[in-house]
mmCIF file of N, CA and C in Angstrom:
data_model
loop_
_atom_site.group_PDB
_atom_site.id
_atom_site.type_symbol
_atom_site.label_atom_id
_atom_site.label_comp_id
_atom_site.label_asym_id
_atom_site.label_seq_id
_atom_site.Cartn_x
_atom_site.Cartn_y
_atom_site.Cartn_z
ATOM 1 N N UNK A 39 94.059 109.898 129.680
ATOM 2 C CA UNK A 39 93.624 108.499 129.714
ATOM 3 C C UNK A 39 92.100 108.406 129.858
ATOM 4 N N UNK A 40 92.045 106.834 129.344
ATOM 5 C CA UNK A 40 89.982 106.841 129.477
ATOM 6 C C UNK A 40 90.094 106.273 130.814
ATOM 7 N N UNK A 41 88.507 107.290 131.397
ATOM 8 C CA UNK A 41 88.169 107.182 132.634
ATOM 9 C C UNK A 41 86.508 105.731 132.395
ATOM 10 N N UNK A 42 86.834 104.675 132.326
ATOM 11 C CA UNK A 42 85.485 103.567 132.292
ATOM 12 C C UNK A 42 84.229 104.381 133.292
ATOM 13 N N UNK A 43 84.737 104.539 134.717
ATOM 14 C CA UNK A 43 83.726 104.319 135.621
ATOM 15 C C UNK A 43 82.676 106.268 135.398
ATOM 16 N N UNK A 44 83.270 107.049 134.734
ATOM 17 C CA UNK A 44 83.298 107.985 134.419
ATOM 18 C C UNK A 44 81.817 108.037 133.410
ATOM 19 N N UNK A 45 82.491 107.156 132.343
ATOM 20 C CA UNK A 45 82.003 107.223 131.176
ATOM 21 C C UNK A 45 80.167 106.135 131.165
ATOM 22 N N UNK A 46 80.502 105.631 131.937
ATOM 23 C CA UNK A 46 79.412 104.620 132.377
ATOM 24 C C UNK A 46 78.474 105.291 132.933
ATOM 25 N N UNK A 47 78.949 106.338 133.860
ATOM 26 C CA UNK A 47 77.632 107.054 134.533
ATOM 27 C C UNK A 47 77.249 108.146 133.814
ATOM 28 N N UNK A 48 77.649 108.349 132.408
ATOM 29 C CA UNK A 48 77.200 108.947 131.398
ATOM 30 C C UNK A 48 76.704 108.338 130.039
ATOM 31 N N UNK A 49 76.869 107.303 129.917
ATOM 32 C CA UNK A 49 76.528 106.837 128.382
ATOM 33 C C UNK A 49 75.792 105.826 129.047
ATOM 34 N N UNK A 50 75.137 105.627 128.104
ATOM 35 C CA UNK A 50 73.694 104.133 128.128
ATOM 36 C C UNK A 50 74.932 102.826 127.416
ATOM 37 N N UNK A 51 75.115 101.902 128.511
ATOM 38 C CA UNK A 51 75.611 100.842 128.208
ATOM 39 C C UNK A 51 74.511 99.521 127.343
ATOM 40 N N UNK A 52 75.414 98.703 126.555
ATOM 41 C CA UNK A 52 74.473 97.812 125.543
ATOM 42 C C UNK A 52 74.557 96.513 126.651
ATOM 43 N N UNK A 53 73.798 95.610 126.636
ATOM 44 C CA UNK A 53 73.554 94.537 127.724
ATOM 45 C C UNK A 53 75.229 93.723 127.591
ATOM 46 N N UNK A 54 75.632 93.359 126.556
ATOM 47 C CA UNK A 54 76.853 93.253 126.566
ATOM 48 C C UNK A 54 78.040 93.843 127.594
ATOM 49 N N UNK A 55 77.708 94.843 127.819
ATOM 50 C CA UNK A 55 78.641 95.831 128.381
ATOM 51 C C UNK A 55 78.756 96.008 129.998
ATOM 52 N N UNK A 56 77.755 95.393 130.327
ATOM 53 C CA UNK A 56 77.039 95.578 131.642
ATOM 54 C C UNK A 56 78.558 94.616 132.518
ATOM 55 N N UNK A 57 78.748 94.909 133.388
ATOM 56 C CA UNK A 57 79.586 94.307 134.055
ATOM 57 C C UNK A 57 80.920 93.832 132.996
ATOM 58 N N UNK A 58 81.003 94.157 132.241
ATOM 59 C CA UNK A 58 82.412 93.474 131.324
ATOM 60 C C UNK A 58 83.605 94.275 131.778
ATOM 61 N N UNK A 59 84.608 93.831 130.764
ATOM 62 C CA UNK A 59 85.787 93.973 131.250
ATOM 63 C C UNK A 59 85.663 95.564 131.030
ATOM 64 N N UNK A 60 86.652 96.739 131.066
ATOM 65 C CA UNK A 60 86.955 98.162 130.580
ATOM 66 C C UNK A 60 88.129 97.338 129.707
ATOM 67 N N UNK A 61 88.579 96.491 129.223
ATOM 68 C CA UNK A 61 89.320 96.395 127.846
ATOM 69 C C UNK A 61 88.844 95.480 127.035
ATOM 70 N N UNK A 62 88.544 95.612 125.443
ATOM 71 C CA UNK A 62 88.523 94.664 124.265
ATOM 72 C C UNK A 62 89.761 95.000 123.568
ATOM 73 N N UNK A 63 89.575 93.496 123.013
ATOM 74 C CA UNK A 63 90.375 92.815 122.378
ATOM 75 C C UNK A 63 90.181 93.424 120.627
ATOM 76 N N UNK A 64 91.153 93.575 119.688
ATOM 77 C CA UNK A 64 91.094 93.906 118.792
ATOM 78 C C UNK A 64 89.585 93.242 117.803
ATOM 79 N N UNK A 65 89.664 92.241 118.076
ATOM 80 C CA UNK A 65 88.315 91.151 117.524
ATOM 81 C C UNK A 65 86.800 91.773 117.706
ATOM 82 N N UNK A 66 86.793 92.240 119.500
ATOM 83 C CA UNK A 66 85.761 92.306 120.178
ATOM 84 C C UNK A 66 85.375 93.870 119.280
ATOM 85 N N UNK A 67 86.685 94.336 119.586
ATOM 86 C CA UNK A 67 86.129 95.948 118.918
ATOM 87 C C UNK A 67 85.342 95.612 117.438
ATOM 88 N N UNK A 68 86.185 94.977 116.536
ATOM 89 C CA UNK A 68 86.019 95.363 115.229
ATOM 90 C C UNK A 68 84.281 94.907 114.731
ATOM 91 N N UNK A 69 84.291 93.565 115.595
ATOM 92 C CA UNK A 69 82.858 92.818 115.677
ATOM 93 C C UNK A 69 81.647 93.411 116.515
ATOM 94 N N UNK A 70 81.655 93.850 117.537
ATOM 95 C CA UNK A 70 80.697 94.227 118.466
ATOM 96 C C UNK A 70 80.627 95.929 117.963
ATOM 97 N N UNK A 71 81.775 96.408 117.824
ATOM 98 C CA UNK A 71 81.664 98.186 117.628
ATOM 99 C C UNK A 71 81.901 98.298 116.412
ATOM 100 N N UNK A 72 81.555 97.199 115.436
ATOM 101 C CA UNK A 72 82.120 97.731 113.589
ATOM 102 C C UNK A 72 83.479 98.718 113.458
ATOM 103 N N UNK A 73 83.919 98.782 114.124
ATOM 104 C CA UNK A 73 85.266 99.514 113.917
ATOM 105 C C UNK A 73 86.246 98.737 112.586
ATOM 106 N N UNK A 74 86.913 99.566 111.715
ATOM 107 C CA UNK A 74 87.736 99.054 111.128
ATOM 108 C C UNK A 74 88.991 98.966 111.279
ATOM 109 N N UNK A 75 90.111 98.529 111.205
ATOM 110 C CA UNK A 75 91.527 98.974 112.145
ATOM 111 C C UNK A 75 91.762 99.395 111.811
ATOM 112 N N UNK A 76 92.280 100.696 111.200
ATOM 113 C CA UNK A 76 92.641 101.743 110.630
ATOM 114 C C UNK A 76 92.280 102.755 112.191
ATOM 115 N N UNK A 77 91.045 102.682 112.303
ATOM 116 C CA UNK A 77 90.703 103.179 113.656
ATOM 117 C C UNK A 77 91.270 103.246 114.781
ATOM 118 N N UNK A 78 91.381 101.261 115.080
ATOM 119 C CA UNK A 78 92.187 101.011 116.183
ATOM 120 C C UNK A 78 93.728 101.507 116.212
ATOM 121 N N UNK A 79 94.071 101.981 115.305
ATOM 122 C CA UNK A 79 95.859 102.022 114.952
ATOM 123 C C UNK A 79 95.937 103.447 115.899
ATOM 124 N N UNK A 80 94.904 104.349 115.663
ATOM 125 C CA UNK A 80 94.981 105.208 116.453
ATOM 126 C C UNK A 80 94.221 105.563 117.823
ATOM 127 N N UNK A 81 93.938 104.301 118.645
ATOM 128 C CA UNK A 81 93.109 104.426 119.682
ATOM 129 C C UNK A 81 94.030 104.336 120.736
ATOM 130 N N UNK A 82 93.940 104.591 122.453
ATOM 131 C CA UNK A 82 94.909 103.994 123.249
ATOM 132 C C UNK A 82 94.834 102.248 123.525
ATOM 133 N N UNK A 83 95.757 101.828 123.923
ATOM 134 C CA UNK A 83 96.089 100.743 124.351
ATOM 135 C C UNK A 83 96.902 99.815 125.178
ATOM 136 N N UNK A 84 96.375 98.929 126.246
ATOM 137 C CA UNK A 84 97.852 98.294 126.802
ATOM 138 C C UNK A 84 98.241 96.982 126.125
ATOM 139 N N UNK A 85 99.494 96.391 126.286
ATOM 140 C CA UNK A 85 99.653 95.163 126.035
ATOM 141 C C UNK A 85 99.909 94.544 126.912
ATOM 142 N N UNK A 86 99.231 92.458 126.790
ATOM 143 C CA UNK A 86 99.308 92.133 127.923
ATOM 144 C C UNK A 86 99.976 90.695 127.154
ATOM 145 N N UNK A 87 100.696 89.867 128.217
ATOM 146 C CA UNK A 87 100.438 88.353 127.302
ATOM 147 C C UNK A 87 99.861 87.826 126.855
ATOM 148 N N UNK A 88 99.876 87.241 125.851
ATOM 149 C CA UNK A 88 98.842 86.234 125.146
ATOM 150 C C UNK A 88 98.418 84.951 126.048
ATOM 151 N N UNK A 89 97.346 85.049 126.493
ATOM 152 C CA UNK A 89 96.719 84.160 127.476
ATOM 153 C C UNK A 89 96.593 82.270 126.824
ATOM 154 N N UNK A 90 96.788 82.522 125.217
ATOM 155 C CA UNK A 90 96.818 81.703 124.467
ATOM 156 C C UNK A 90 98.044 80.641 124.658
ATOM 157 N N UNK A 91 99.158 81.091 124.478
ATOM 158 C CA UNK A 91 100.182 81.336 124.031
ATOM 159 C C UNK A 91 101.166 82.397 124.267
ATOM 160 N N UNK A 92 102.554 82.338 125.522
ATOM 161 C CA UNK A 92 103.254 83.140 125.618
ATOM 162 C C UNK A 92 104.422 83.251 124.996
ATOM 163 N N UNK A 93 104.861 83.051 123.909
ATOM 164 C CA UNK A 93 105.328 82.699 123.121
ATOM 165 C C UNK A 93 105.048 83.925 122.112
ATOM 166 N N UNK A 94 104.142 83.564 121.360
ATOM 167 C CA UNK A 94 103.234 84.505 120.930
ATOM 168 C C UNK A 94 103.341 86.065 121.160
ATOM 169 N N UNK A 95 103.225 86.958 119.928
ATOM 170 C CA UNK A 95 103.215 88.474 120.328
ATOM 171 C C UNK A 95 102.195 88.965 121.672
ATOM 172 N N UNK A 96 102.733 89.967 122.066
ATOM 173 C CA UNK A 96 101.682 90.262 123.486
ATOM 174 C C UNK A 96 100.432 90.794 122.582
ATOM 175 N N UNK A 97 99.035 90.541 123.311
ATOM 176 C CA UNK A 97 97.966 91.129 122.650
ATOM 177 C C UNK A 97 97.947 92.398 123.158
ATOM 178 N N UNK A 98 97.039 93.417 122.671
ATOM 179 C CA UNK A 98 96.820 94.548 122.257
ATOM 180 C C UNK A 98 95.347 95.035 123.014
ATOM 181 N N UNK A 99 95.274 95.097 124.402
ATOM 182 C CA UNK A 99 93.586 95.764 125.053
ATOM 183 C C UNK A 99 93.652 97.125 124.888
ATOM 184 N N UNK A 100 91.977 97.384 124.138
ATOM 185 C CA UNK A 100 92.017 98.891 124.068
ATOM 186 C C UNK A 100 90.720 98.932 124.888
ATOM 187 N N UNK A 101 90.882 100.327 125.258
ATOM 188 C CA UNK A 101 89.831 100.802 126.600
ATOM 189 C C UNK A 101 88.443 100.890 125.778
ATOM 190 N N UNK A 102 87.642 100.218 126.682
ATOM 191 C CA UNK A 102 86.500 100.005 126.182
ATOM 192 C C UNK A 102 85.604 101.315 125.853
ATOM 193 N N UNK A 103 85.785 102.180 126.818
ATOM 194 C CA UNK A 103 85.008 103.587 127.021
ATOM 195 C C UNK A 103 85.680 104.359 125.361
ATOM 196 N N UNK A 104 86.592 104.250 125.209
ATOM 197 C CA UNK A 104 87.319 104.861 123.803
ATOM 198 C C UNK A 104 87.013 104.379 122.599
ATOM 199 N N UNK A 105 86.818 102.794 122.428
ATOM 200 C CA UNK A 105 86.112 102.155 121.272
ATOM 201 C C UNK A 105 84.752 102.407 121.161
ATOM 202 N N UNK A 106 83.972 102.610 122.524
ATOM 203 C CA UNK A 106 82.766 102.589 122.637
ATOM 204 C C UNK A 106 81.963 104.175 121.825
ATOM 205 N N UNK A 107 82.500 105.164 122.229
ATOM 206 C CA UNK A 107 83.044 106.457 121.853
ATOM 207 C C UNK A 107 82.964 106.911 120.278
ATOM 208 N N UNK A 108 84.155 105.784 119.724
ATOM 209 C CA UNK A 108 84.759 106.119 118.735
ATOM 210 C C UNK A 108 83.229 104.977 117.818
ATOM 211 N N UNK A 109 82.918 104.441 118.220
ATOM 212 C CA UNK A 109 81.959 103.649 117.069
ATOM 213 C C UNK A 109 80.663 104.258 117.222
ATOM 214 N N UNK A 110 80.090 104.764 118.396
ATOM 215 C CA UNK A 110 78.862 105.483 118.183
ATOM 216 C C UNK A 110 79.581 107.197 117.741
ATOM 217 N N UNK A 111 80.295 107.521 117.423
ATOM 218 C CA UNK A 111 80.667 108.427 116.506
ATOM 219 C C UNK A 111 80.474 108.137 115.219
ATOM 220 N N UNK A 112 81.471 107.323 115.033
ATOM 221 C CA UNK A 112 81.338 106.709 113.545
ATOM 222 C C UNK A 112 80.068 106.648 112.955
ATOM 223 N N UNK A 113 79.196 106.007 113.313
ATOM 224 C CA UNK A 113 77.684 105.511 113.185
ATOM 225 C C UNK A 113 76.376 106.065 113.521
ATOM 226 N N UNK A 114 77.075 107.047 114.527
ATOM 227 C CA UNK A 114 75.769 107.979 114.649
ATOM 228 C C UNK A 114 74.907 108.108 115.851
ATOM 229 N N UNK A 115 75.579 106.968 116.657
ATOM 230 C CA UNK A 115 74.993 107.140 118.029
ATOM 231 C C UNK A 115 74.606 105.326 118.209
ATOM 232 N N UNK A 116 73.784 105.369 119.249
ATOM 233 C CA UNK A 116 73.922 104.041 119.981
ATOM 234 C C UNK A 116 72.796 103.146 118.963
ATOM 235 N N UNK A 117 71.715 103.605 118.158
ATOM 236 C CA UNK A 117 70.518 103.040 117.620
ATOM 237 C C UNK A 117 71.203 102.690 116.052
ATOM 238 N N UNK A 118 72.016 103.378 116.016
ATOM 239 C CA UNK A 118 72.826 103.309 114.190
ATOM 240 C C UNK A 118 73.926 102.374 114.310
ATOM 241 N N UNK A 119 74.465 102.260 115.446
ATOM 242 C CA UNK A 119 75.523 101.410 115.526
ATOM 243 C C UNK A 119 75.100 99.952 116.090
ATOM 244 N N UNK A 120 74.159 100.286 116.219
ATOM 245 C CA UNK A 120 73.104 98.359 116.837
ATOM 246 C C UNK A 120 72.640 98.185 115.204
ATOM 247 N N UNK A 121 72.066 98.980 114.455
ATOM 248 C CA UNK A 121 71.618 98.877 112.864
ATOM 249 C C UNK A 121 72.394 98.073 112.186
ATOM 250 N N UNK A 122 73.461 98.674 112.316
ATOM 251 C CA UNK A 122 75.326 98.439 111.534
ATOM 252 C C UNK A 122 75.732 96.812 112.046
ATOM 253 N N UNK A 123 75.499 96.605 113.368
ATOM 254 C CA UNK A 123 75.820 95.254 114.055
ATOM 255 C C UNK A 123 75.040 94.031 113.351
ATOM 256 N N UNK A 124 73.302 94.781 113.787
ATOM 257 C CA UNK A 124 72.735 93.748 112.916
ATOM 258 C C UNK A 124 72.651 93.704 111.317
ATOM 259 N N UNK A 125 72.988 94.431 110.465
ATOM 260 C CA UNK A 125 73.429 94.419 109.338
ATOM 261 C C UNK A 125 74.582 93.646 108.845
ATOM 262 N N UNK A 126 75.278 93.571 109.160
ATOM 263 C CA UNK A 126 76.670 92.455 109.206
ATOM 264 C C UNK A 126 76.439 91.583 110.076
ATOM 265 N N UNK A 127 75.551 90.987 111.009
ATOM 266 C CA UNK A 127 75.370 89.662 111.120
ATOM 267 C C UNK A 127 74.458 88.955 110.270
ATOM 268 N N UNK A 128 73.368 89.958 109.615
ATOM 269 C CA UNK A 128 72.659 89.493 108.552
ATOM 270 C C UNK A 128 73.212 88.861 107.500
ATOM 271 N N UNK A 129 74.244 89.890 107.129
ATOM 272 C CA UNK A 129 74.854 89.451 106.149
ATOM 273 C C UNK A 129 75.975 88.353 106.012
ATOM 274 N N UNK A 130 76.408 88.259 106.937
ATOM 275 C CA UNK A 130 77.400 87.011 107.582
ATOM 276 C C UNK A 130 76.322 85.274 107.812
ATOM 277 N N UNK A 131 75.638 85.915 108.223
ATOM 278 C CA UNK A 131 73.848 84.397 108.107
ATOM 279 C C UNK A 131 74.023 84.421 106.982
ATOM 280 N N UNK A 132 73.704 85.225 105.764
ATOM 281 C CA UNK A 132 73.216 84.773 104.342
ATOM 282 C C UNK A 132 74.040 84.016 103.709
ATOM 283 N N UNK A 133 75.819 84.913 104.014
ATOM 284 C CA UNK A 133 76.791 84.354 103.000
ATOM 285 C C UNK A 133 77.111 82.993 103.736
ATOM 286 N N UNK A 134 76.518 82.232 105.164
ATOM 287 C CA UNK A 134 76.948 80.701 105.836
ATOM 288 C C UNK A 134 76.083 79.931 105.446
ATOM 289 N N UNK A 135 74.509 80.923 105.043
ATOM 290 C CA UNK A 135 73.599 79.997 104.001
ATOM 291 C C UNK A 135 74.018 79.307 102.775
ATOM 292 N N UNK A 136 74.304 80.320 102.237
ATOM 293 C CA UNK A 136 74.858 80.258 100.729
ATOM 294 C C UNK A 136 75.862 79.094 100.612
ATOM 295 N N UNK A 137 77.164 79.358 101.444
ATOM 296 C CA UNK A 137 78.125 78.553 101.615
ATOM 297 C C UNK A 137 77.187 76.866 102.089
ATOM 298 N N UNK A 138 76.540 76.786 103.108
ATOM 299 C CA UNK A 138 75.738 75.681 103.266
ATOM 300 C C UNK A 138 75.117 74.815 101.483
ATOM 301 N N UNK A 139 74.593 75.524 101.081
ATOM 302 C CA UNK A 139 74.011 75.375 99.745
ATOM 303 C C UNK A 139 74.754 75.078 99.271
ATOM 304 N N UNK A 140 75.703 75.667 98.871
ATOM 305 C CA UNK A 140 77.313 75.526 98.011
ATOM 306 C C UNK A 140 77.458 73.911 98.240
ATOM 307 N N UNK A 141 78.056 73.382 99.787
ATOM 308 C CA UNK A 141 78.557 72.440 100.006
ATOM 309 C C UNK A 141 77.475 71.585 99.622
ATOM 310 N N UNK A 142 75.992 71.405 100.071
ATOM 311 C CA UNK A 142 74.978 70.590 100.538
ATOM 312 C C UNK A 142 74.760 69.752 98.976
ATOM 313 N N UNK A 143 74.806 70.920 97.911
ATOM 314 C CA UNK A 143 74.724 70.957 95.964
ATOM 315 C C UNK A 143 75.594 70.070 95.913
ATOM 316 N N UNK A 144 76.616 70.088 95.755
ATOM 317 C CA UNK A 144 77.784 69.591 95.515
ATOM 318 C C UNK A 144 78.059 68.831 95.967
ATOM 319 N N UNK A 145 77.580 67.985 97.098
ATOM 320 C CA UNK A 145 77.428 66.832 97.278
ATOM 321 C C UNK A 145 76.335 66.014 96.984
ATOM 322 N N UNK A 146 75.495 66.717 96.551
ATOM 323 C CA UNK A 146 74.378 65.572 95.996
ATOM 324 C C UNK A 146 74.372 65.369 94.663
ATOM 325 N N UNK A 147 74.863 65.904 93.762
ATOM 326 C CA UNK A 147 74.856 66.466 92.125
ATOM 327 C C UNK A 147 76.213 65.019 91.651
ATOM 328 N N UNK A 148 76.834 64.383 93.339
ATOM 329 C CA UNK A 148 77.784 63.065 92.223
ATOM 330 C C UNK A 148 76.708 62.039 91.894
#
């Protein structure tokens, strides 16, 4: 099993990380650590209720120290995987520009 308090007094945490939980959420991983799920399918995990909705499938927390791990692997370490973050928020700004434009055109062009 992942040891958090372990792994903390060894790795350089991102300001994000500082006091947070030791579990993300499938979302948190894929967005904050670029992980793709293919990844997560093989990471550990608990399930808890859906805080949403109990009704609802139980969600899926994976240990933060293990995602954390597994994406500065992926990427190359802690400076390549902040690169990668801001690279896909760049690109996520351009394509809400674009989309802005899209709508903003298309309503002035009746």
């Amino acid at each position: 099993k992942c040891d958090e308090k372990e792994d903390e007094t060894t790795v350089e945490l991102e300001d994000f990380e500082i006091d947070a939980s030791p579990y993300v959420t499938k979302q948190e991983a894929m967005k904050k650590y670029c992980l793709p799920a293919g990844t997560l399918e093989v990471c550990d995990y608990i399930e808890k209720d859906n805080p949403r909705q109990s009704k609802w499938s139980k969600m899926k927390l994976y240990h933060r120290s293990e995602i954390r791990r597994r994406a500065r692997e992926r990427w190359g370490g802690l400076e390549k995987l902040q690169e990668e973050r801001r690279r896909r928020e760049n690109k996520r700004s351009e394509k809400d520009m674009e989309e802005g434009y899209r709508v903003f055109n298309k309503k002035h062009k009746k």
